[in-house]
XYZ file of C-alpha atoms in Angstrom:
719
model
C -24.274 -10.596 35.768
C -21.411 -12.875 36.739
C -21.720 -13.586 40.456
C -18.133 -14.765 41.014
C -16.677 -11.252 40.905
C -14.799 -9.746 43.813
C -14.142 -6.037 44.106
C -11.358 -4.671 46.300
C -10.902 -0.928 46.775
C -8.061 0.995 48.345
C -9.361 4.398 49.467
C -7.637 7.463 50.835
C -9.077 9.893 53.333
C -6.167 12.294 53.661
C -6.786 15.697 52.160
C -4.063 17.399 50.233
C -2.321 20.211 52.030
C -2.216 23.645 50.517
C 0.852 24.282 48.408
C 3.751 25.547 50.479
C 7.104 26.859 49.507
C 9.595 24.039 49.852
C 12.054 25.595 52.272
C 14.894 23.746 53.956
C 14.561 23.955 57.746
C 17.353 23.364 60.243
C 16.270 21.492 63.356
C 17.689 19.629 66.360
C 16.504 16.191 67.527
C 15.976 15.174 71.149
C 19.595 13.955 71.415
C 20.998 17.306 70.294
C 21.928 16.247 66.739
C 21.277 18.751 63.958
C 19.360 17.743 60.850
C 17.618 19.260 57.839
C 14.058 18.777 56.666
C 11.990 20.376 53.928
C 8.618 22.082 54.200
C 5.904 20.235 52.301
C 7.870 16.977 52.046
C 5.271 14.215 52.481
C 7.995 11.680 53.295
C 9.208 13.940 56.142
C 12.782 12.895 55.370
C 15.482 14.000 57.782
C 19.005 14.607 56.494
C 21.836 14.354 59.006
C 25.561 14.826 58.423
C 28.119 13.243 60.745
C 31.235 15.218 61.660
C 33.216 12.972 59.286
C 30.957 13.913 56.371
C 28.766 10.778 56.202
C 25.261 11.720 54.992
C 22.253 10.006 56.551
C 18.705 10.112 55.129
C 15.884 8.834 57.374
C 12.150 8.535 56.674
C 9.407 6.884 58.751
C 6.861 4.498 57.251
C 5.229 2.281 59.872
C 3.061 0.172 57.559
C 5.020 -2.909 58.661
C 7.810 -3.530 61.216
C 10.544 -3.524 58.568
C 13.181 -1.034 57.429
C 14.703 -0.797 53.978
C 18.349 0.235 53.917
C 20.695 1.360 51.171
C 24.317 2.404 51.590
C 25.556 4.406 48.621
C 29.078 5.243 47.482
C 29.920 7.910 44.893
C 31.969 5.484 42.842
C 31.003 3.516 39.756
C 32.406 2.491 36.400
C 33.064 6.130 35.458
C 35.691 6.149 38.224
C 37.426 2.965 37.055
C 41.076 3.313 36.003
C 41.329 3.006 32.215
C 43.646 0.033 32.468
C 41.359 -1.933 34.843
C 37.754 -1.294 33.865
C 35.107 -3.297 35.710
C 36.925 -2.618 38.965
C 34.034 -0.870 40.798
C 31.690 -3.716 39.959
C 34.158 -6.372 41.041
C 34.829 -4.530 44.294
C 31.060 -4.604 44.940
C 31.237 -8.411 44.819
C 34.172 -8.493 47.236
C 32.361 -6.436 49.904
C 30.347 -9.592 50.660
C 33.432 -11.686 51.504
C 34.039 -10.527 55.064
C 36.899 -8.822 56.894
C 39.823 -9.760 59.105
C 37.130 -10.650 61.698
C 33.987 -11.674 59.800
C 34.746 -14.935 57.999
C 38.274 -15.224 59.427
C 39.194 -18.465 61.244
C 42.973 -17.855 61.366
C 43.608 -14.317 60.173
C 47.334 -14.193 60.860
C 48.077 -17.129 58.573
C 45.396 -16.228 56.035
C 46.880 -12.728 55.769
C 50.249 -14.182 54.743
C 48.656 -16.332 52.035
C 46.551 -13.428 50.726
C 49.749 -11.396 50.442
C 51.247 -14.133 48.256
C 48.120 -14.224 46.090
C 48.250 -10.443 45.790
C 51.802 -10.548 44.443
C 50.956 -13.390 42.067
C 48.076 -11.418 40.585
C 50.344 -8.471 39.853
C 52.836 -10.880 38.276
C 50.005 -12.422 36.235
C 48.851 -8.982 35.067
C 52.307 -7.993 33.812
C 53.196 -11.337 32.215
C 52.675 -11.319 28.436
C 53.769 -14.849 27.588
C 50.613 -17.013 27.444
C 52.255 -20.188 28.748
C 53.961 -18.402 31.656
C 50.748 -16.534 32.410
C 48.899 -19.836 32.712
C 51.580 -21.145 35.054
C 51.213 -18.090 37.335
C 47.467 -18.645 37.470
C 48.038 -22.261 38.485
C 50.084 -20.927 41.448
C 47.241 -18.537 42.333
C 44.837 -21.465 42.267
C 47.136 -23.557 44.449
C 47.722 -20.907 47.137
C 44.005 -20.040 47.104
C 43.275 -23.640 48.128
C 45.360 -23.154 51.270
C 43.825 -19.752 52.076
C 40.268 -21.067 51.664
C 40.843 -23.593 54.467
C 41.169 -20.674 56.879
C 37.827 -19.090 55.960
C 34.245 -19.478 57.114
C 32.427 -18.652 53.836
C 29.390 -16.399 53.383
C 29.343 -15.136 56.966
C 28.070 -11.706 55.929
C 24.996 -13.248 54.281
C 24.443 -15.579 57.238
C 24.591 -12.693 59.718
C 21.992 -10.726 57.767
C 19.768 -13.806 57.484
C 20.115 -14.547 61.204
C 18.913 -11.088 62.177
C 15.891 -11.549 59.918
C 17.201 -9.553 56.965
C 16.150 -10.102 53.378
C 16.546 -8.698 49.837
C 20.315 -8.549 50.377
C 21.858 -7.262 47.174
C 24.070 -4.610 45.590
C 24.477 -2.933 42.224
C 27.025 -0.827 40.395
C 26.309 1.668 37.614
C 28.215 4.537 36.041
C 28.418 6.821 39.073
C 27.434 4.768 42.084
C 27.693 1.512 43.964
C 24.804 0.742 46.318
C 24.451 -1.960 48.984
C 20.933 -3.082 49.891
C 19.177 -4.849 52.775
C 15.768 -5.010 54.380
C 15.811 -5.625 58.128
C 13.338 -6.007 61.009
C 12.734 -2.749 62.864
C 14.196 -4.155 66.087
C 17.532 -5.128 64.488
C 18.973 -1.711 63.619
C 21.842 -1.952 66.097
C 22.923 -5.429 65.034
C 22.695 -4.493 61.346
C 24.827 -1.399 61.961
C 27.392 -3.545 63.795
C 27.680 -5.777 60.725
C 27.885 -2.874 58.265
C 30.432 -0.968 60.331
C 32.689 -4.018 60.252
C 32.003 -4.592 56.562
C 33.038 -1.100 55.436
C 35.920 -0.734 57.889
C 38.393 -2.656 55.715
C 38.759 -4.573 52.472
C 39.816 -8.221 52.501
C 40.084 -9.761 49.027
C 39.521 -13.367 50.028
C 38.189 -16.036 47.653
C 39.210 -13.576 44.933
C 39.700 -15.903 41.977
C 36.525 -17.942 42.597
C 34.438 -14.750 42.559
C 36.021 -13.873 39.220
C 34.213 -16.884 37.800
C 30.852 -15.281 38.676
C 31.926 -12.000 37.044
C 33.050 -13.855 33.898
C 29.631 -15.469 33.660
C 27.905 -12.108 34.120
C 30.078 -10.604 31.388
C 29.244 -13.396 28.954
C 25.528 -13.043 29.653
C 25.550 -9.275 29.122
C 28.057 -8.705 26.372
C 27.652 -11.860 24.316
C 24.192 -13.277 24.994
C 22.061 -10.122 25.430
C 21.204 -8.215 22.253
C 19.790 -5.377 24.339
C 23.041 -4.988 26.316
C 25.095 -5.017 23.112
C 22.838 -2.365 21.554
C 23.017 -0.207 24.668
C 26.823 -0.464 24.774
C 27.163 0.441 21.098
C 24.789 3.415 21.418
C 26.837 4.890 24.260
C 30.055 4.311 22.335
C 28.618 6.431 19.507
C 27.344 9.197 21.795
C 30.418 9.418 24.043
C 33.653 9.095 22.095
C 35.850 10.410 24.935
C 33.856 10.268 28.177
C 33.856 7.034 30.238
C 30.089 6.782 29.682
C 30.998 5.515 26.228
C 34.585 4.331 26.566
C 34.054 2.155 29.662
C 31.345 -0.267 30.733
C 30.255 -1.208 34.228
C 31.003 -4.878 33.655
C 34.445 -4.007 32.214
C 36.470 -5.065 29.203
C 37.237 -8.756 28.693
C 41.022 -8.306 28.766
C 40.849 -6.262 31.978
C 38.671 -8.857 33.712
C 41.109 -11.580 32.734
C 43.991 -9.508 34.147
C 42.679 -7.923 37.361
C 44.883 -5.705 39.493
C 44.657 -6.492 43.205
C 46.560 -3.288 44.019
C 44.196 -1.098 41.961
C 41.191 -2.553 43.775
C 42.774 -1.838 47.160
C 43.643 1.718 46.092
C 40.126 2.269 44.791
C 38.602 1.212 48.117
C 40.937 3.487 50.084
C 40.203 6.427 47.770
C 36.415 6.299 47.480
C 35.056 4.197 50.349
C 35.402 7.012 52.880
C 32.575 8.524 54.995
C 32.459 11.895 53.213
C 31.869 10.012 49.935
C 29.127 7.745 51.299
C 25.573 7.918 52.577
C 23.128 5.743 54.516
C 19.453 5.822 53.462
C 16.774 4.182 55.614
C 12.993 4.125 55.351
C 10.583 2.164 57.510
C 9.269 1.648 61.020
C 11.784 3.383 63.275
C 12.348 6.204 65.727
C 14.572 8.641 63.826
C 16.178 10.169 66.943
C 17.411 6.874 68.370
C 18.281 5.487 64.922
C 20.616 8.344 64.105
C 22.207 8.102 67.542
C 23.053 4.458 66.810
C 24.423 5.360 63.357
C 26.608 8.056 64.892
C 27.873 5.648 67.553
C 28.915 3.099 64.923
C 30.212 5.252 62.060
C 31.636 8.388 63.714
C 34.997 6.613 64.141
C 35.489 6.436 60.347
C 38.032 9.029 59.237
C 37.260 11.711 56.674
C 39.657 11.807 53.711
C 40.027 14.127 50.756
C 38.430 12.620 47.653
C 40.239 13.814 44.517
C 38.137 15.538 41.869
C 37.481 13.371 38.850
C 38.408 15.392 35.759
C 36.827 13.797 32.701
C 37.123 14.705 29.008
C 34.460 16.840 27.325
C 32.627 15.692 24.226
C 32.571 17.535 20.921
C 29.214 18.470 19.403
C 27.516 15.849 17.247
C 27.017 17.367 13.784
C 26.115 14.282 11.764
C 24.170 11.136 12.545
C 26.387 8.425 14.014
C 25.142 4.933 13.171
C 26.140 1.316 13.686
C 24.701 -2.161 13.204
C 24.842 -5.194 15.459
C 23.656 -8.758 14.931
C 22.015 -11.189 17.294
C 19.372 -13.905 17.647
C 16.616 -11.758 19.190
C 13.977 -9.692 17.397
C 15.027 -6.679 15.305
C 14.871 -3.195 16.793
C 16.495 0.222 16.712
C 17.855 2.363 19.530
C 18.294 6.116 19.095
C 20.134 8.393 21.515
C 20.416 12.159 21.966
C 23.055 13.698 24.263
C 21.986 16.526 26.580
C 23.356 18.677 29.398
C 24.721 17.870 32.863
C 22.702 17.641 36.064
C 23.093 21.365 36.759
C 21.962 22.512 33.307
C 18.215 22.375 33.961
C 17.760 19.977 31.024
C 16.507 17.210 33.302
C 13.031 18.588 34.023
C 12.496 19.380 30.325
C 13.841 15.988 29.237
C 11.671 14.081 31.722
C 8.585 16.058 30.676
C 9.332 15.560 26.969
C 9.846 11.838 27.479
C 6.389 11.492 29.090
C 4.662 13.690 26.518
C 6.012 11.330 23.872
C 5.516 8.071 25.737
C 3.740 7.359 29.001
C 2.193 3.965 28.314
C -1.256 5.468 27.757
C -1.698 8.765 25.946
C 1.671 10.054 24.729
C 2.237 10.804 21.065
C 4.083 7.532 20.547
C 1.374 5.658 22.482
C -1.497 7.040 20.434
C 0.031 7.624 17.012
C 2.328 4.606 16.722
C 1.299 1.882 19.183
C -2.459 2.470 19.327
C -2.603 2.815 15.544
C -0.444 -0.309 15.241
C 2.173 1.355 13.030
C 5.029 -0.358 14.909
C 5.247 -3.541 16.955
C 6.466 -1.537 19.922
C 8.172 1.749 20.838
C 9.124 3.679 23.946
C 11.493 6.339 25.210
C 13.192 7.244 28.472
C 15.513 9.934 29.770
C 18.571 9.169 31.914
C 20.346 11.966 33.747
C 24.036 11.415 34.490
C 26.304 13.888 36.273
C 28.161 15.217 33.246
C 25.586 14.547 30.523
C 22.103 13.159 29.966
C 21.022 10.538 27.464
C 17.547 10.518 25.923
C 16.945 7.116 24.350
C 14.265 5.880 21.960
C 13.566 2.239 21.095
C 11.425 0.857 18.266
C 10.467 -2.684 17.191
C 9.451 -3.559 13.636
C 6.208 -5.245 12.622
C 6.182 -8.196 10.239
C 7.907 -7.144 7.000
C 8.597 -3.597 8.256
C 11.974 -1.958 7.611
C 13.815 -0.529 10.620
C 14.339 2.772 8.795
C 10.569 3.140 8.643
C 10.418 2.612 12.418
C 13.105 5.277 12.820
C 11.206 7.749 10.610
C 7.991 7.191 12.568
C 9.683 7.822 15.940
C 11.565 10.916 14.727
C 8.291 12.097 13.211
C 6.616 12.118 16.636
C 9.570 14.035 18.081
C 9.243 16.596 15.275
C 5.588 17.086 16.166
C 6.755 18.504 19.492
C 9.205 20.744 17.639
C 6.380 22.005 15.418
C 3.928 22.467 18.286
C 1.631 19.784 16.889
C 0.341 18.544 20.264
C -2.342 19.486 22.796
C -1.084 21.715 25.622
C -3.398 19.819 27.993
C -1.113 16.814 27.562
C 1.504 18.645 29.657
C -1.027 19.053 32.474
C -1.917 15.361 32.251
C 1.773 14.405 32.429
C 2.215 16.494 35.576
C -0.795 14.776 37.133
C 0.743 11.427 36.187
C 4.057 12.428 37.805
C 2.204 13.337 41.006
C 0.442 9.975 41.001
C 3.769 8.204 40.461
C 5.301 10.158 43.333
C 2.458 8.959 45.576
C 3.140 5.382 44.513
C 6.825 5.824 45.246
C 6.050 7.090 48.755
C 4.295 3.779 49.497
C 7.510 1.837 48.893
C 10.433 1.943 51.307
C 12.679 0.762 48.477
C 11.689 3.672 46.229
C 12.010 6.189 49.068
C 15.570 5.012 49.663
C 16.319 5.012 45.930
C 15.275 8.686 45.762
C 17.551 9.520 48.688
C 20.486 7.696 47.090
C 19.939 9.481 43.784
C 19.873 12.880 45.515
C 23.163 12.081 47.259
C 24.941 10.745 44.170
C 23.787 13.622 41.973
C 24.437 16.210 44.682
C 20.850 17.479 44.646
C 19.494 19.622 47.456
C 16.533 17.803 49.037
C 14.385 20.911 48.684
C 14.928 20.778 44.916
C 13.917 17.108 44.904
C 10.671 17.889 46.746
C 9.832 20.837 44.470
C 10.832 19.085 41.226
C 7.269 18.441 40.026
C 6.206 22.013 40.821
C 9.066 23.323 38.698
C 8.156 20.938 35.890
C 4.536 22.128 36.082
C 5.704 25.660 35.294
C 7.021 24.610 31.856
C 4.822 25.996 29.091
C 4.067 24.486 25.712
C 6.295 27.086 24.061
C 9.068 26.357 26.552
C 8.977 22.668 25.633
C 8.924 23.510 21.906
C 11.980 25.741 22.308
C 13.814 23.041 24.286
C 13.277 20.486 21.506
C 14.259 22.951 18.775
C 17.497 23.762 20.603
C 18.520 20.204 21.457
C 16.969 17.705 19.023
C 18.208 18.303 15.498
C 18.070 16.195 12.351
C 21.748 15.227 12.635
C 22.844 15.321 16.289
C 21.917 11.817 17.398
C 23.211 8.253 17.265
C 21.329 5.190 16.066
C 22.012 1.467 16.381
C 20.288 -1.073 14.146
C 19.917 -4.440 15.821
C 19.343 -6.954 13.033
C 18.731 -10.682 13.126
C 21.857 -12.722 12.446
C 24.855 -14.467 13.956
C 27.229 -12.229 15.868
C 30.802 -13.334 15.232
C 32.412 -10.266 16.829
C 31.450 -10.809 20.436
C 34.306 -11.627 22.790
C 33.480 -14.105 25.509
C 35.708 -14.936 28.455
C 36.837 -18.505 28.750
C 36.899 -19.441 32.398
C 40.388 -20.376 33.630
C 41.079 -23.669 35.352
C 39.799 -23.175 38.890
C 39.925 -25.941 41.450
C 36.840 -25.925 43.714
C 37.908 -24.505 47.060
C 37.240 -26.396 50.297
C 34.349 -24.944 52.313
C 34.397 -24.972 56.116
C 30.692 -25.483 56.638
C 29.489 -25.270 60.227
C 32.650 -23.518 61.443
C 32.149 -19.922 62.582
C 34.450 -16.999 63.282
C 34.667 -15.412 66.731
C 33.128 -12.188 65.365
C 30.228 -14.126 63.848
C 29.406 -15.691 67.210
C 29.766 -12.338 68.970
C 27.326 -10.546 66.651
C 24.932 -13.487 66.656
C 24.795 -13.384 70.452
C 23.770 -9.711 70.565
C 20.349 -9.152 72.145
C 17.591 -7.404 70.244
C 14.511 -5.638 71.509
C 11.198 -7.352 70.937
C 8.686 -6.184 68.363
C 5.171 -5.688 69.672
C 3.098 -7.792 67.322
C 0.267 -6.108 65.418
C -2.130 -8.674 64.010
C -4.578 -7.596 61.349
C -8.171 -8.547 62.009
C -9.755 -9.680 58.735
C -13.194 -8.701 59.994
C -12.272 -5.336 61.505
C -9.366 -3.992 59.444
C -11.108 -4.788 56.168
C -14.603 -3.427 55.625
C -16.902 -6.102 54.153
C -19.870 -5.055 52.051
C -22.271 -7.146 49.979
C -23.288 -5.486 46.717
C -26.207 -6.526 44.536
C -26.141 -10.066 43.156
C -24.121 -11.206 46.200
C -20.896 -9.588 44.981
C -18.498 -9.074 47.928
C -16.771 -5.699 48.192
C -13.640 -5.424 50.371
C -12.497 -1.945 51.437
C -9.169 -0.931 53.002
C -8.335 2.630 53.985
C -5.118 4.071 52.569
C -3.584 6.295 55.243
C -0.327 6.874 53.373
C -1.288 9.266 50.568
C -4.068 10.440 48.236
C -4.108 7.428 45.909
C -6.796 4.824 45.302
C -6.901 1.493 43.532
C -9.771 -0.784 42.540
C -9.392 -4.384 41.394
C -12.172 -6.549 39.966
C -11.406 -10.268 40.173
C -13.237 -12.774 37.960
C -13.056 -16.501 38.661
C -12.405 -17.401 35.027
C -9.340 -17.253 32.830
C -7.540 -18.590 29.809
C -7.959 -22.174 31.018
C -11.734 -21.714 30.808
C -11.705 -19.977 27.424
C -8.834 -19.292 25.026
C -10.945 -16.560 23.414
C -11.222 -14.738 26.757
C -7.440 -14.275 26.876
C -7.464 -12.863 23.346
C -10.365 -10.525 24.137
C -8.622 -9.163 27.230
C -5.350 -8.621 25.353
C -7.115 -6.665 22.594
C -9.228 -4.607 25.030
C -6.696 -1.753 25.570
C -6.643 -1.126 21.784
C -10.422 -0.680 21.492
C -12.945 2.112 21.828
C -16.634 2.128 22.799
C -19.890 3.355 21.307
C -19.108 6.758 22.861
C -15.315 7.135 22.694
C -12.762 6.241 20.068
C -9.797 4.210 21.295
C -7.625 7.359 21.224
C -10.218 9.411 23.133
C -10.497 6.687 25.741
C -6.711 6.637 26.288
C -6.662 10.424 26.654
C -9.576 10.237 29.085
C -7.798 7.774 31.363
C -4.599 9.793 31.292
C -6.318 13.138 31.948
C -7.902 11.590 35.040
C -4.488 10.564 36.350
C -5.654 6.935 36.358
C -4.046 3.733 35.079
C -6.283 0.999 33.688
C -4.870 -2.497 33.277
C -6.215 -5.942 32.442
C -4.647 -9.365 32.680
C -5.720 -12.980 32.581
C -4.088 -16.032 34.094
C -4.985 -19.659 33.785
C -7.915 -19.561 36.206
C -8.550 -15.882 36.924
C -8.898 -12.533 35.175
C -8.346 -9.095 36.647
C -9.370 -5.566 35.714
C -7.687 -2.808 37.730
C -7.685 0.961 37.947
C -5.528 3.139 40.199
C -4.822 6.835 40.455
C -5.453 10.038 42.338
C -8.328 10.093 44.834
C -10.430 12.829 43.270
C -10.755 10.851 40.032
C -11.980 7.600 41.606
C -15.729 8.011 41.063
C -15.357 9.092 37.440
C -12.815 6.336 36.781
C -15.144 3.612 38.081
C -17.939 4.945 35.851
C -15.607 5.073 32.845
C -14.463 1.497 33.426
C -18.069 0.319 33.714
C -18.897 2.102 30.461
C -15.866 0.596 28.738
C -16.643 -2.994 29.714
C -20.338 -2.724 28.827
C -19.936 -0.867 25.538
C -16.648 -2.081 24.031
C -16.569 -2.146 20.215
C -14.345 -4.601 18.388
C -12.921 -3.215 15.154
C -12.029 -5.677 12.372
C -8.987 -3.691 11.161
C -7.614 -3.313 14.691
C -8.116 -7.021 15.284
C -6.432 -7.974 11.979
C -3.408 -5.850 12.908
C -3.443 -7.336 16.418
C -3.283 -10.866 14.991
C -0.393 -9.870 12.713
C 1.517 -8.381 15.643
C 0.695 -11.331 17.915
C 2.111 -13.775 15.375
C 5.206 -11.591 14.991
C 5.636 -11.595 18.782
C 5.358 -15.378 18.819
C 8.032 -15.550 16.132
C 10.270 -13.212 18.153
C 9.667 -15.231 21.322
C 11.015 -18.333 19.612
C 14.314 -16.435 19.289
C 14.348 -15.426 22.967
C 16.244 -17.833 25.201
C 14.552 -16.622 28.398
C 11.102 -17.209 26.911
C 12.163 -20.642 25.719
C 13.591 -21.495 29.127
C 10.355 -20.543 30.882
C 8.259 -22.397 28.296
C 10.317 -25.574 28.553
C 10.125 -25.509 32.371
C 6.329 -25.205 32.173
C 6.152 -28.111 29.726
C 8.319 -30.240 32.026
C 5.962 -29.519 34.931
C 2.582 -29.776 33.237
C 3.066 -31.298 29.774
C 0.242 -30.678 27.324
C -1.925 -29.311 30.157
C 0.409 -26.331 30.616
C -1.363 -22.948 30.547
C 1.725 -21.680 28.749
C 0.623 -23.511 25.597
C -3.086 -22.903 26.087
C -3.588 -20.393 23.287
C -5.328 -20.174 19.947
C -3.350 -21.314 16.926
C -2.580 -18.913 14.068
C -5.504 -20.187 11.995
C -7.845 -20.036 14.996
C -6.763 -16.458 15.752
C -7.483 -15.365 12.201
C -10.948 -16.944 12.138
C -12.255 -15.795 15.540
C -15.767 -14.309 15.505
C -15.526 -10.715 16.821
C -19.056 -10.958 18.237
C -17.816 -13.845 20.390
C -14.929 -11.707 21.723
C -17.383 -8.894 22.495
C -19.545 -11.322 24.470
C -16.502 -12.584 26.380
C -15.789 -9.048 27.623
C -19.401 -8.170 28.392
């Protein structure tokens, strides 16, 4: 036995509560504020509503003295005016530029200059003569130089950094814009002071320099990313009228080159109002005092009527809609079906169907296409929007394989559901997998907040969110069959073929002539100094004791076992660490990569996959330069059986010559595809610059070596 193996286990000693009806309860906190909570909600989320309509979601997780925060707005690219698409995304960028107080060194004079820039942008937008248009932009550039001298740049980011914040970010999608931070648990009040100021007004300073960043993002997505181009084309085919297909989050090139300052201001005034926003927080906090602080800061914001967004309805799809795009990356297909809105009930069926087909372990696509090596890769996922849902399938061709064959194989697995050609127990395994995933999500403050934001944007009752898996568990095999028969026909989908070739249709944005603006480094606004000077309460330090907080056990053969109790939920994980990796043996890396495709002397590869999935356990392997890892994680009651199954698998693995031959073929195809992938090439070149010929990146068997490997040697490497 190898003596340099370390085993770390994460146990759980919390028993599951009996199933309760998920009822919404109305309660009052110690400060007299009303809130809602839901019976049986393990996250114990509280939902408050300020008098001005602002929703607040709070959940306690005291694993570390940090709090994750997300502020969501019901406004995304779907809400963009048709003549200025990309507006919501660009506004997201501008919310980091400060206000008339944050970042302002001489607001009265800066305000005058910003007014001039505002008028010039509207003139630029309306001007059709190219030469005159360029002249207007030169004026914008010139006045922007003067305005920049009156600004202390990046003060929002500096304030968040100074209070100990991290992970500062934001994103915009079709129906939402979300602003993200992680803060220390003793800095809630200072963070709220910053955010109150941030959302109180819109100041479009450093406007034209930020456009440069958006131009670059557009070029990366719409010109350089084959996946983004395929995604855009698929939605154009599915949604001929609705903004989901007629508008993109990044926006159209012509609109980005001709932004409307006035439209951005109007958009902010219309949608950035308290009754159209929410605050989600999860972490180490006292919910009573936290909400009191939120109310103190945000209750002054005025409620405004938000106009209903009336969007066009789509006609039924009665024949397959197809398109082809070209690009340098590997060839693949994307298939999309259009389903009902978020009130239709389609979501729980669509999510269940997606996992029955593909779950990374034992879905029909996993076992019948990937495990049997009929395609290079395939997967599916379901995305629920407000007005519609999109169920997408992706497939990658093996060496010499036609994309239409990949399409036929994927549709064939979907038709198996329609024909009832699947084991009903797979539904039960999927539900178990959903429960395990929900446990994992509860361990992450980010994912807790993301769930809260999604509920707010979609308008879901929190009780429905909590009971979602229970409702999904009630779906029968016949119910799923009927759902597929009613919604997935032979001619009601769209398909995009992404083929290898040069794309001459893509429109890139040439960056205009922008003079670098002067930066007032080291100069701070009055508001910046005021917020920086605010006092914060101290955090009582909790230091982990390596000898007490981790249980240390010596197993046979001097193998150390480290045990940590999981007090968050009913999930376990076990990781075996071996002090050897690809740098010690190239064959070891190959053996570990092939391992998930293999069976044992007792189970076929397919039976083994089903076994893992039925247990509600994930098994993963990976090797680095100097170490290898084997991990399992899942629901507590399966831990003992999972450890035994893993032991059996490692001791009794059987290498199959046909599986290995197909693996080599696919590995060489992947290498060929990687040489077309600029991100892979960038990473590889950086590794070569650092380490030269000693780089682990290049430490792999050649094609001829792969083909001639002795399978008995690979078996020994695993055992």
